[in-house]
CSV table of C-alpha atoms and ligand atoms in Angstrom, one decimal:
chain,number,residue,atom,x,y,z
N,29,UNK,CA,23.3,2.6,1.1
N,30,UNK,CA,23.8,5.7,-1.0
N,31,UNK,CA,22.7,5.5,-4.6
N,32,UNK,CA,24.0,7.9,-7.2
N,33,UNK,CA,22.3,8.5,-10.6
N,34,UNK,CA,19.6,10.5,-12.4
N,35,UNK,CA,16.6,10.6,-10.0
N,36,UNK,CA,13.1,10.9,-11.5
N,37,UNK,CA,9.8,10.8,-9.6
N,38,UNK,CA,6.3,12.3,-9.9
N,39,UNK,CA,4.6,14.7,-7.6
N,40,UNK,CA,1.4,14.9,-9.5
N,41,UNK,CA,-0.4,13.8,-12.7
N,42,UNK,CA,1.3,15.5,-15.7
N,43,UNK,CA,-1.2,17.9,-17.8
N,44,UNK,CA,1.1,17.9,-20.9
N,45,UNK,CA,4.3,16.8,-22.2
N,46,UNK,CA,5.9,20.0,-21.1
N,47,UNK,CA,4.5,19.9,-17.5
N,48,UNK,CA,7.8,20.0,-15.8
N,49,UNK,CA,6.0,20.8,-12.5
N,50,UNK,CA,4.7,17.2,-12.4
N,51,UNK,CA,8.0,15.6,-11.6
N,52,UNK,CA,11.3,16.0,-10.0
N,53,UNK,CA,14.4,15.3,-11.8
N,54,UNK,CA,17.9,15.4,-10.5
N,55,UNK,CA,20.6,14.9,-13.1
N,56,UNK,CA,23.2,14.1,-10.5
N,57,UNK,CA,21.1,12.8,-7.7
N,58,UNK,CA,21.6,11.0,-4.4
N,59,UNK,CA,19.3,8.8,-2.5
N,60,UNK,CA,20.1,7.6,1.0
N,61,UNK,CA,18.5,4.4,2.2
N,62,UNK,CA,18.4,3.2,5.9
N,63,UNK,CA,16.4,0.4,7.3
N,64,UNK,CA,14.4,0.0,4.1
N,65,UNK,CA,13.3,3.6,3.9
N,66,UNK,CA,14.5,6.7,1.9
N,67,UNK,CA,16.0,9.0,4.4
N,68,UNK,CA,17.6,11.6,2.1
N,69,UNK,CA,17.0,12.5,-1.5
N,70,UNK,CA,18.4,15.4,-3.6
N,71,UNK,CA,21.5,16.5,-5.4
N,72,UNK,CA,24.2,14.1,-4.9
N,73,UNK,CA,26.6,16.5,-3.3
N,74,UNK,CA,24.1,17.6,-0.8
N,75,UNK,CA,23.1,14.1,0.2
N,76,UNK,CA,26.7,12.8,0.4
N,77,UNK,CA,27.4,15.8,2.9
N,78,UNK,CA,24.9,14.5,5.1
N,79,UNK,CA,26.1,11.0,5.4
N,80,UNK,CA,27.5,10.4,8.9
N,81,UNK,CA,28.0,6.7,9.2
N,82,UNK,CA,29.9,4.8,6.4
N,83,UNK,CA,27.4,4.2,3.8
N,84,UNK,CA,27.9,1.7,1.0
N,85,UNK,CA,27.8,3.8,-2.3
N,86,UNK,CA,26.5,2.5,-5.6
N,87,UNK,CA,27.1,4.6,-8.6
N,88,UNK,CA,24.3,3.9,-11.1
N,89,UNK,CA,25.3,6.9,-13.4
N,90,UNK,CA,24.2,7.4,-16.2
N,91,UNK,CA,21.1,5.4,-15.5
N,92,UNK,CA,17.7,6.6,-14.3
N,93,UNK,CA,16.5,5.8,-10.8
N,94,UNK,CA,12.9,5.8,-10.4
N,95,UNK,CA,10.3,4.4,-7.8
N,96,UNK,CA,9.7,0.7,-8.5
N,97,UNK,CA,6.9,-0.1,-10.8
N,98,UNK,CA,3.5,-1.1,-9.5
N,99,UNK,CA,1.3,-3.7,-11.3
N,100,UNK,CA,-2.3,-3.3,-10.3
N,101,UNK,CA,-3.7,-6.5,-11.5
N,102,UNK,CA,-2.4,-9.9,-12.4
N,103,UNK,CA,-2.9,-13.5,-11.6
N,104,UNK,CA,-0.4,-15.5,-9.7
N,105,UNK,CA,-1.6,-19.0,-10.9
N,106,UNK,CA,-1.6,-18.0,-14.4
N,107,UNK,CA,2.2,-18.0,-15.0
N,108,UNK,CA,1.8,-21.1,-17.2
N,109,UNK,CA,-1.4,-19.8,-18.8
N,110,UNK,CA,0.4,-17.1,-20.7
N,111,UNK,CA,0.5,-17.6,-24.5
N,112,UNK,CA,-2.7,-19.8,-24.5
N,113,UNK,CA,-4.3,-19.7,-28.1
N,114,UNK,CA,-8.0,-18.9,-27.4
N,115,UNK,CA,-10.5,-16.8,-29.4
N,116,UNK,CA,-11.8,-14.8,-26.5
N,117,UNK,CA,-12.2,-14.4,-22.8
N,118,UNK,CA,-14.7,-17.1,-22.0
N,119,UNK,CA,-13.0,-19.6,-24.1
N,120,UNK,CA,-9.7,-18.8,-22.8
N,121,UNK,CA,-10.9,-19.2,-19.2
N,122,UNK,CA,-12.8,-22.5,-19.6
N,123,UNK,CA,-10.2,-24.1,-21.9
N,124,UNK,CA,-6.9,-23.1,-20.4
N,125,UNK,CA,-7.2,-21.0,-17.2
N,126,UNK,CA,-9.6,-22.9,-15.0
N,127,UNK,CA,-7.9,-26.3,-15.5
N,128,UNK,CA,-4.4,-24.7,-14.8
N,129,UNK,CA,-5.7,-23.0,-11.6
N,130,UNK,CA,-6.9,-26.4,-10.3
N,131,UNK,CA,-3.3,-27.3,-9.8
N,132,UNK,CA,-2.9,-24.8,-7.0
N,133,UNK,CA,-4.6,-26.9,-4.5
N,134,UNK,CA,-1.2,-28.5,-4.1
N,135,UNK,CA,1.0,-26.6,-1.7
N,136,UNK,CA,4.1,-27.8,-3.4
N,137,UNK,CA,3.0,-26.6,-6.8
N,138,UNK,CA,1.9,-23.2,-5.4
N,139,UNK,CA,5.2,-22.7,-3.6
N,140,UNK,CA,7.2,-23.5,-6.7
N,141,UNK,CA,5.3,-21.0,-8.8
N,142,UNK,CA,5.4,-18.4,-6.1
N,143,UNK,CA,9.2,-18.4,-6.2
N,144,UNK,CA,9.1,-17.9,-10.0
N,145,UNK,CA,6.4,-15.2,-9.7
N,146,UNK,CA,8.5,-12.9,-7.5
N,147,UNK,CA,11.7,-13.5,-9.5
N,148,UNK,CA,9.8,-12.5,-12.6
N,149,UNK,CA,8.4,-9.2,-11.0
N,150,UNK,CA,11.8,-8.2,-9.7
N,151,UNK,CA,13.4,-8.9,-13.0
N,152,UNK,CA,11.0,-6.5,-14.6
N,153,UNK,CA,11.4,-3.7,-12.1
N,154,UNK,CA,8.0,-4.4,-10.4
N,155,UNK,CA,8.2,-3.8,-6.6
N,156,UNK,CA,4.4,-4.0,-5.9
N,157,UNK,CA,1.8,-6.0,-7.4
N,158,UNK,CA,-1.9,-6.7,-6.7
N,159,UNK,CA,-2.7,-10.3,-7.4
N,160,UNK,CA,-5.4,-12.8,-7.7
N,161,UNK,CA,-4.5,-16.2,-6.1
N,162,UNK,CA,-6.5,-19.3,-7.0
N,163,UNK,CA,-9.7,-20.4,-5.0
N,164,UNK,CA,-7.4,-22.6,-2.8
N,165,UNK,CA,-6.3,-21.1,0.5
N,166,UNK,CA,-2.8,-23.0,-0.2
N,167,UNK,CA,-2.3,-20.6,-3.2
N,168,UNK,CA,-2.8,-17.6,-0.9
N,169,UNK,CA,-0.5,-18.9,1.7
N,170,UNK,CA,2.2,-19.6,-0.8
N,171,UNK,CA,1.8,-16.1,-2.3
N,172,UNK,CA,2.0,-14.3,1.1
N,173,UNK,CA,4.7,-16.4,2.6
N,174,UNK,CA,7.0,-15.8,-0.4
N,175,UNK,CA,6.3,-12.0,-0.3
N,176,UNK,CA,7.1,-12.0,3.5
N,177,UNK,CA,10.4,-13.7,2.7
N,178,UNK,CA,11.3,-11.2,0.2
N,179,UNK,CA,10.0,-8.3,2.2
N,180,UNK,CA,7.8,-7.0,-0.7
N,181,UNK,CA,4.7,-4.8,-0.5
N,182,UNK,CA,2.2,-7.1,-2.1
N,183,UNK,CA,-1.7,-7.0,-2.2
N,184,UNK,CA,-3.4,-10.2,-2.9
N,185,UNK,CA,-6.4,-12.5,-2.1
N,186,UNK,CA,-7.8,-15.9,-2.7
N,187,UNK,CA,-10.5,-15.7,-5.2
N,188,UNK,CA,-14.0,-16.5,-4.2
N,189,UNK,CA,-15.9,-18.5,-6.9
N,190,UNK,CA,-18.8,-20.8,-6.3
N,191,UNK,CA,-20.4,-21.4,-9.9
N,192,UNK,CA,-19.6,-21.7,-13.5
N,193,UNK,CA,-16.2,-23.3,-13.2
N,194,UNK,CA,-14.9,-26.9,-12.7
N,195,UNK,CA,-15.6,-28.6,-9.4
N,196,UNK,CA,-11.9,-28.3,-8.3
N,197,UNK,CA,-12.2,-24.5,-8.5
N,198,UNK,CA,-15.4,-23.9,-6.4
N,199,UNK,CA,-15.8,-22.9,-2.9
N,200,UNK,CA,-19.1,-22.1,-1.2
N,201,UNK,CA,-20.3,-18.8,0.2
N,202,UNK,CA,-19.4,-20.0,3.7
N,203,UNK,CA,-16.0,-21.3,2.7
N,204,UNK,CA,-15.1,-18.3,0.7
N,205,UNK,CA,-16.0,-16.1,3.7
N,206,UNK,CA,-14.2,-18.2,6.3
N,207,UNK,CA,-11.1,-18.7,4.3
N,208,UNK,CA,-10.8,-15.1,3.4
N,209,UNK,CA,-11.1,-14.3,7.3
N,210,UNK,CA,-8.5,-16.8,7.9
N,211,UNK,CA,-6.1,-15.4,5.4
N,212,UNK,CA,-6.7,-11.9,6.6
N,213,UNK,CA,-5.9,-13.1,10.2
N,214,UNK,CA,-2.9,-14.9,9.2
N,215,UNK,CA,-1.3,-12.5,6.6
N,216,UNK,CA,-2.8,-9.0,6.6
N,217,UNK,CA,-0.2,-6.7,8.0
N,218,UNK,CA,2.3,-9.4,8.3
N,219,UNK,CA,5.5,-7.9,6.9
N,220,UNK,CA,4.4,-5.7,4.0
N,221,UNK,CA,1.4,-7.9,3.0
N,222,UNK,CA,-2.1,-6.6,2.3
N,223,UNK,CA,-5.0,-8.9,1.9
N,224,UNK,CA,-7.6,-7.9,-0.7
N,225,UNK,CA,-11.2,-9.3,-0.7
N,226,UNK,CA,-11.4,-11.1,-4.1
N,227,UNK,CA,-14.6,-12.2,-5.7
N,228,UNK,CA,-13.4,-13.3,-9.1
N,229,UNK,CA,-16.3,-11.7,-11.0
N,230,UNK,CA,-20.1,-11.9,-11.1
N,231,UNK,CA,-20.3,-14.9,-13.4
N,232,UNK,CA,-18.6,-17.2,-10.9
N,233,UNK,CA,-20.2,-15.9,-7.8
N,234,UNK,CA,-23.8,-16.8,-6.8
N,235,UNK,CA,-25.9,-14.0,-5.1
N,236,UNK,CA,-25.4,-15.7,-1.9
N,237,UNK,CA,-21.5,-15.6,-2.3
N,238,UNK,CA,-21.8,-11.8,-3.3
N,239,UNK,CA,-23.7,-11.3,0.1
N,240,UNK,CA,-20.8,-13.0,1.8
N,241,UNK,CA,-18.4,-10.8,0.1
N,242,UNK,CA,-20.4,-7.7,1.1
N,243,UNK,CA,-20.2,-9.0,4.8
N,244,UNK,CA,-16.5,-9.1,4.5
N,245,UNK,CA,-16.3,-5.8,3.0
N,246,UNK,CA,-18.4,-4.3,5.9
N,247,UNK,CA,-16.3,-6.1,8.5
N,248,UNK,CA,-12.9,-4.9,6.9
N,249,UNK,CA,-13.7,-1.4,5.3
N,250,UNK,CA,-9.9,-0.7,5.1
N,251,UNK,CA,-9.2,-3.7,2.9
N,252,UNK,CA,-9.0,-3.5,-0.9
N,253,UNK,CA,-11.5,-5.3,-3.0
N,254,UNK,CA,-10.7,-6.6,-6.4
N,255,UNK,CA,-12.7,-8.0,-9.2
N,256,UNK,CA,-13.3,-7.9,-13.0
N,257,UNK,CA,-15.8,-5.7,-14.8
N,258,UNK,CA,-16.9,-5.1,-18.4
N,259,UNK,CA,-14.2,-6.9,-20.3
N,260,UNK,CA,-15.8,-8.7,-23.2
N,261,UNK,CA,-19.2,-8.4,-24.8
N,262,UNK,CA,-20.3,-12.0,-24.3
N,263,UNK,CA,-19.2,-11.8,-20.7
N,264,UNK,CA,-21.3,-8.7,-20.2
N,265,UNK,CA,-24.3,-10.3,-21.8
N,266,UNK,CA,-24.0,-13.6,-19.6
N,267,UNK,CA,-23.4,-11.6,-16.5
N,268,UNK,CA,-26.4,-9.4,-16.9
N,269,UNK,CA,-28.6,-12.5,-17.5
N,270,UNK,CA,-27.4,-13.9,-14.2
N,271,UNK,CA,-28.4,-10.8,-12.4
N,272,UNK,CA,-31.6,-9.6,-14.2
N,273,UNK,CA,-32.5,-7.2,-11.4
N,274,UNK,CA,-29.4,-5.0,-11.8
N,275,UNK,CA,-29.6,-2.2,-14.4
N,276,UNK,CA,-26.0,-2.9,-15.7
N,277,UNK,CA,-22.9,-4.8,-14.9
N,278,UNK,CA,-21.5,-2.2,-12.4
N,279,UNK,CA,-24.9,-2.1,-10.6
N,280,UNK,CA,-24.5,-5.8,-9.7
N,281,UNK,CA,-21.4,-4.9,-7.6
N,282,UNK,CA,-23.1,-1.7,-6.3
N,283,UNK,CA,-26.0,-3.6,-5.1
N,284,UNK,CA,-23.7,-5.7,-3.0
N,285,UNK,CA,-21.9,-2.7,-1.5
N,286,UNK,CA,-18.7,-3.4,-3.5
N,287,UNK,CA,-18.6,0.0,-5.3
N,288,UNK,CA,-16.2,2.0,-3.1
N,289,UNK,CA,-12.8,3.9,-3.2
N,290,UNK,CA,-10.8,0.7,-2.3
N,291,UNK,CA,-12.3,-1.3,-5.1
N,292,UNK,CA,-10.1,-2.1,-8.1
N,293,UNK,CA,-12.0,-3.2,-11.2
N,294,UNK,CA,-10.0,-5.0,-13.9
N,295,UNK,CA,-10.6,-3.9,-17.5
N,296,UNK,CA,-13.8,-1.7,-17.5
N,297,UNK,CA,-13.5,-1.6,-21.3
N,298,UNK,CA,-17.2,-1.1,-22.2
N,299,UNK,CA,-18.7,0.9,-19.5
N,300,UNK,CA,-21.8,3.1,-20.3
N,301,UNK,CA,-21.8,6.7,-19.1
N,302,UNK,CA,-24.0,5.7,-16.2
N,303,UNK,CA,-21.5,3.2,-15.0
N,304,UNK,CA,-18.6,5.5,-15.5
N,305,UNK,CA,-20.4,8.1,-13.4
N,306,UNK,CA,-21.2,5.6,-10.7
N,307,UNK,CA,-17.6,4.6,-10.5
N,308,UNK,CA,-16.5,8.2,-10.4
N,309,UNK,CA,-18.9,9.0,-7.7
N,310,UNK,CA,-17.8,6.0,-5.6
N,311,UNK,CA,-14.1,6.6,-6.2
N,312,UNK,CA,-13.6,3.2,-7.6
N,313,UNK,CA,-10.5,2.5,-9.8
N,314,UNK,CA,-10.6,1.1,-13.4
N,315,UNK,CA,-7.5,-1.0,-14.0
N,316,UNK,CA,-6.4,-0.9,-17.6
N,317,UNK,CA,-4.7,-4.1,-18.8
N,318,UNK,CA,-3.5,-3.3,-22.3
N,319,UNK,CA,-1.6,-6.4,-23.4
N,320,UNK,CA,-4.4,-8.6,-22.1
N,321,UNK,CA,-7.2,-6.6,-23.9
N,322,UNK,CA,-5.3,-6.9,-27.2
N,323,UNK,CA,-4.3,-10.5,-26.7
N,324,UNK,CA,-7.8,-11.7,-25.9
N,325,UNK,CA,-9.5,-9.3,-28.3
N,326,UNK,CA,-11.5,-7.8,-25.6
N,327,UNK,CA,-11.5,-4.1,-26.8
N,328,UNK,CA,-9.9,-0.7,-26.6
N,329,UNK,CA,-9.9,0.8,-23.2
N,330,UNK,CA,-10.7,4.6,-23.3
N,331,UNK,CA,-8.1,5.7,-20.8
N,332,UNK,CA,-7.8,9.4,-21.9
N,333,UNK,CA,-11.6,9.7,-22.3
N,334,UNK,CA,-12.3,8.3,-18.8
N,335,UNK,CA,-9.8,10.7,-17.2
N,336,UNK,CA,-11.2,13.7,-19.1
N,337,UNK,CA,-14.9,13.3,-18.1
N,338,UNK,CA,-16.6,15.9,-16.0
N,339,UNK,CA,-16.8,12.9,-13.5
N,340,UNK,CA,-13.3,11.5,-14.1
N,341,UNK,CA,-12.7,7.8,-13.2
N,342,UNK,CA,-9.6,6.9,-11.2
N,343,UNK,CA,-7.1,4.8,-13.4
N,344,UNK,CA,-4.7,2.0,-12.7
N,345,UNK,CA,-2.4,0.2,-15.1
N,346,UNK,CA,-1.6,-3.6,-15.0
N,347,UNK,CA,-0.1,-6.5,-16.9
N,348,UNK,CA,-3.1,-8.9,-16.2
N,349,UNK,CA,-0.7,-11.9,-16.5
N,350,UNK,CA,-1.7,-14.6,-17.8
N,351,UNK,CA,-4.4,-12.9,-20.1
N,352,UNK,CA,-1.6,-10.3,-20.5
N,353,UNK,CA,1.4,-11.3,-22.4
N,354,UNK,CA,4.3,-9.5,-20.6
N,355,UNK,CA,5.4,-9.0,-17.0
N,356,UNK,CA,6.9,-5.6,-18.2
N,357,UNK,CA,5.2,-2.5,-17.2
N,358,UNK,CA,7.3,-0.9,-20.0
N,359,UNK,CA,5.8,-3.4,-22.5
N,360,UNK,CA,2.4,-2.8,-21.0
N,361,UNK,CA,2.6,1.0,-21.4
N,362,UNK,CA,3.9,0.7,-25.0
N,363,UNK,CA,0.7,-1.2,-25.7
N,364,UNK,CA,-1.5,1.3,-23.8
N,365,UNK,CA,0.0,4.1,-25.9
N,366,UNK,CA,-0.9,2.1,-29.2
N,367,UNK,CA,-4.5,1.5,-27.8
N,368,UNK,CA,-4.8,5.3,-27.4
N,369,UNK,CA,-3.4,5.9,-30.9
N,370,UNK,CA,-6.1,3.6,-32.4
N,371,UNK,CA,-8.8,5.7,-30.4
N,372,UNK,CA,-7.3,8.9,-31.9
N,373,UNK,CA,-5.9,9.9,-28.4
N,374,UNK,CA,-2.4,10.7,-27.3
N,375,UNK,CA,-0.8,9.3,-24.1
N,376,UNK,CA,2.4,11.1,-23.5
N,377,UNK,CA,5.3,9.3,-21.9
N,378,UNK,CA,5.2,11.5,-18.7
N,379,UNK,CA,1.7,10.2,-18.2
N,380,UNK,CA,2.8,6.6,-18.7
N,381,UNK,CA,5.6,6.7,-16.1
N,382,UNK,CA,3.2,8.7,-13.7
N,383,UNK,CA,0.6,5.7,-14.1
N,384,UNK,CA,3.3,3.0,-13.5
N,385,UNK,CA,4.4,4.7,-10.2
N,386,UNK,CA,2.7,7.5,-8.3
N,387,UNK,CA,-0.6,7.0,-10.3
N,388,UNK,CA,-0.9,3.4,-9.4
N,389,UNK,CA,0.2,4.2,-5.8
N,390,UNK,CA,-2.5,6.8,-5.5
N,391,UNK,CA,-5.1,4.6,-7.0
N,392,UNK,CA,-4.2,1.9,-4.3
N,393,UNK,CA,-4.3,4.7,-1.6
N,394,UNK,CA,-0.6,3.7,-0.8
N,395,UNK,CA,1.1,6.9,-2.1
N,396,UNK,CA,2.3,7.6,1.5
N,397,UNK,CA,4.6,4.5,1.1
N,398,UNK,CA,5.3,3.7,-2.5
N,399,UNK,CA,5.4,5.3,-5.9
N,400,UNK,CA,7.7,8.1,-4.9
N,401,UNK,CA,11.2,8.9,-4.0
N,402,UNK,CA,10.1,11.2,-1.1
N,403,UNK,CA,12.0,11.0,2.2
N,404,UNK,CA,10.1,8.7,4.5
N,405,UNK,CA,8.8,6.3,1.7
N,406,UNK,CA,9.7,2.7,1.3
N,407,UNK,CA,13.1,2.3,-0.6
N,408,UNK,CA,11.4,0.3,-3.5
N,409,UNK,CA,13.4,1.4,-6.5
N,410,UNK,CA,14.1,0.6,-10.2
N,411,UNK,CA,17.2,1.5,-12.1
N,412,UNK,CA,16.7,1.8,-15.9
N,413,UNK,CA,19.0,1.8,-18.9
N,414,UNK,CA,17.7,3.3,-22.0
N,415,UNK,CA,20.7,1.9,-24.0
N,416,UNK,CA,20.1,-1.6,-22.9
N,417,UNK,CA,20.2,-3.2,-26.3
N,418,UNK,CA,22.3,-2.3,-29.5
N,419,UNK,CA,19.2,-0.9,-31.1
N,420,UNK,CA,18.3,1.2,-28.1
N,421,UNK,CA,21.9,2.4,-27.7
N,422,UNK,CA,21.9,3.6,-31.4
N,423,UNK,CA,18.6,5.4,-30.9
N,424,UNK,CA,19.9,6.9,-27.6
N,425,UNK,CA,22.6,8.7,-29.8
N,426,UNK,CA,20.0,11.0,-31.1
N,427,UNK,CA,17.8,11.4,-28.0
N,428,UNK,CA,17.9,14.8,-26.4
N,429,UNK,CA,15.3,15.2,-23.9
N,430,UNK,CA,14.1,13.3,-20.8
N,431,UNK,CA,10.6,12.6,-22.2
N,432,UNK,CA,12.3,11.3,-25.4
N,433,UNK,CA,14.3,9.0,-23.3
N,434,UNK,CA,11.3,7.7,-21.4
N,435,UNK,CA,9.5,7.1,-24.6
N,436,UNK,CA,12.3,5.0,-26.0
N,437,UNK,CA,12.4,3.1,-22.8
N,438,UNK,CA,8.8,2.4,-23.1
N,439,UNK,CA,8.7,1.7,-26.7
N,440,UNK,CA,11.8,-0.7,-27.0
N,441,UNK,CA,12.5,-1.6,-23.4
N,442,UNK,CA,11.7,-4.8,-21.4
N,443,UNK,CA,13.5,-6.7,-18.7
N,444,UNK,CA,16.9,-6.1,-20.5
N,445,UNK,CA,16.4,-2.4,-19.5
N,446,UNK,CA,16.2,-3.2,-15.8
N,447,UNK,CA,19.7,-2.6,-14.4
N,448,UNK,CA,18.5,-3.2,-10.7
N,449,UNK,CA,15.4,-3.5,-8.6
N,450,UNK,CA,15.7,-2.6,-4.9
N,451,UNK,CA,13.0,-4.0,-2.6
N,452,UNK,CA,13.0,-2.1,0.8
N,453,UNK,CA,16.6,-0.9,0.0
N,454,UNK,CA,18.0,-4.3,-0.8
N,455,UNK,CA,19.3,-5.1,-4.4
N,456,UNK,CA,16.8,-7.9,-5.2
N,457,UNK,CA,17.4,-8.4,-8.8
N,458,UNK,CA,21.1,-9.2,-8.5
N,459,UNK,CA,20.2,-11.5,-5.6
N,460,UNK,CA,18.0,-13.7,-8.1
D,3,GUN,N1,-12.4,-12.5,-15.7
D,3,GUN,C1,-12.6,-13.5,-14.7
D,3,GUN,N2,-11.4,-14.1,-14.5
D,3,GUN,C2,-10.6,-13.6,-15.3
D,3,GUN,C3,-9.2,-13.9,-15.4
D,3,GUN,O1,-8.5,-14.7,-14.9
D,3,GUN,N3,-8.5,-13.1,-16.5
D,3,GUN,C4,-9.2,-12.2,-17.2
D,3,GUN,N4,-8.5,-11.5,-18.0
D,3,GUN,N5,-10.5,-11.9,-17.0
D,3,GUN,C5,-11.2,-12.6,-16.1
D,4,FE,FE1,-7.6,-10.5,-14.6
């Protein structure tokens, strides 16, 4: 397949809005795809000249062709939790989220929702996501089976949780350990699947389960670990009461060996300096979930301040469905921008698109495969139309620069701006 259009991909984190060294932009670009990989990338005429066999040519002009979006944190069993009317995190979990997740013990339900889950990702231009399943192995099986069927690069894990939740949502330290091992054996490396070790958060794991998690992390040092950290003041208070020996919330995870460079911590809104230093030293990732943080009233994540520290913290960005309110990474970064505005900071559009693509890929240590349009990487691609709606088209009449176009897409765009999503070189959106 030969794609033609305006190619945009990042090579490093942008230092300013005028940092044209941070990205590659080809106004009439060509992208040659073979066997799910990008095999040529550059000016259309040059790429076209190299095509030997007959390639199917798809002309996406005047649209933008970018690496597919990466969503670093969301919950597969929360598709029907979205838009639950709760005052705060703990009320939202207990009233809506835990009861809903209980339903995923049924394979048929998990399989049905998995189908919708991947449809929704693809419709929104997301080609890789890092997901929490429910506590039930059935939910992880449905999640990975559907990813395999669609040949998507996905990261996920069954949550481990053995207290402070309804009976139907509890495993035990041994069960969490055994089932996670089974899931790793059955799914990790199968197709493009990656299994993540997934203790939900310290409130729902006993010290014994945290030890089981530590054992898994030691046995499988290459796997990602994902959990939640420092999202809400009541949560932080309750957590620290449960682990009185720890000096703070982050220290709980550190004590169980979970603070490493493959660890993805959702939220991290209210970290102390000590905690941010500890995360920086360990190379752990703070995953910003702006729509969720606003929706649940959790707080304003200091994205710019964390990146500017003497010891900067690695950053990811994510929807956090169903605490989050949109599957769209465009909507997500619009809210991220507004949060920085409220903090008196500027998040420029180059940075936003860097985070959605290469930034998240780097924070996942997967930048050799995804988040770029480099030759040799996976052909996971999104095609964007900044004039997708009448109001956007009207604004586009006065847009002059690439950063302005990106900012318009972020500010007004959603799934309507996604022209096509390619997964491993195959047009996945039009196949839905
Ligand atoms: N903390 C523990 N579980 C969850 C969850 O499902 N969503 C959010 N936003 N925070 C959590
Ligand atoms: Fe979450």
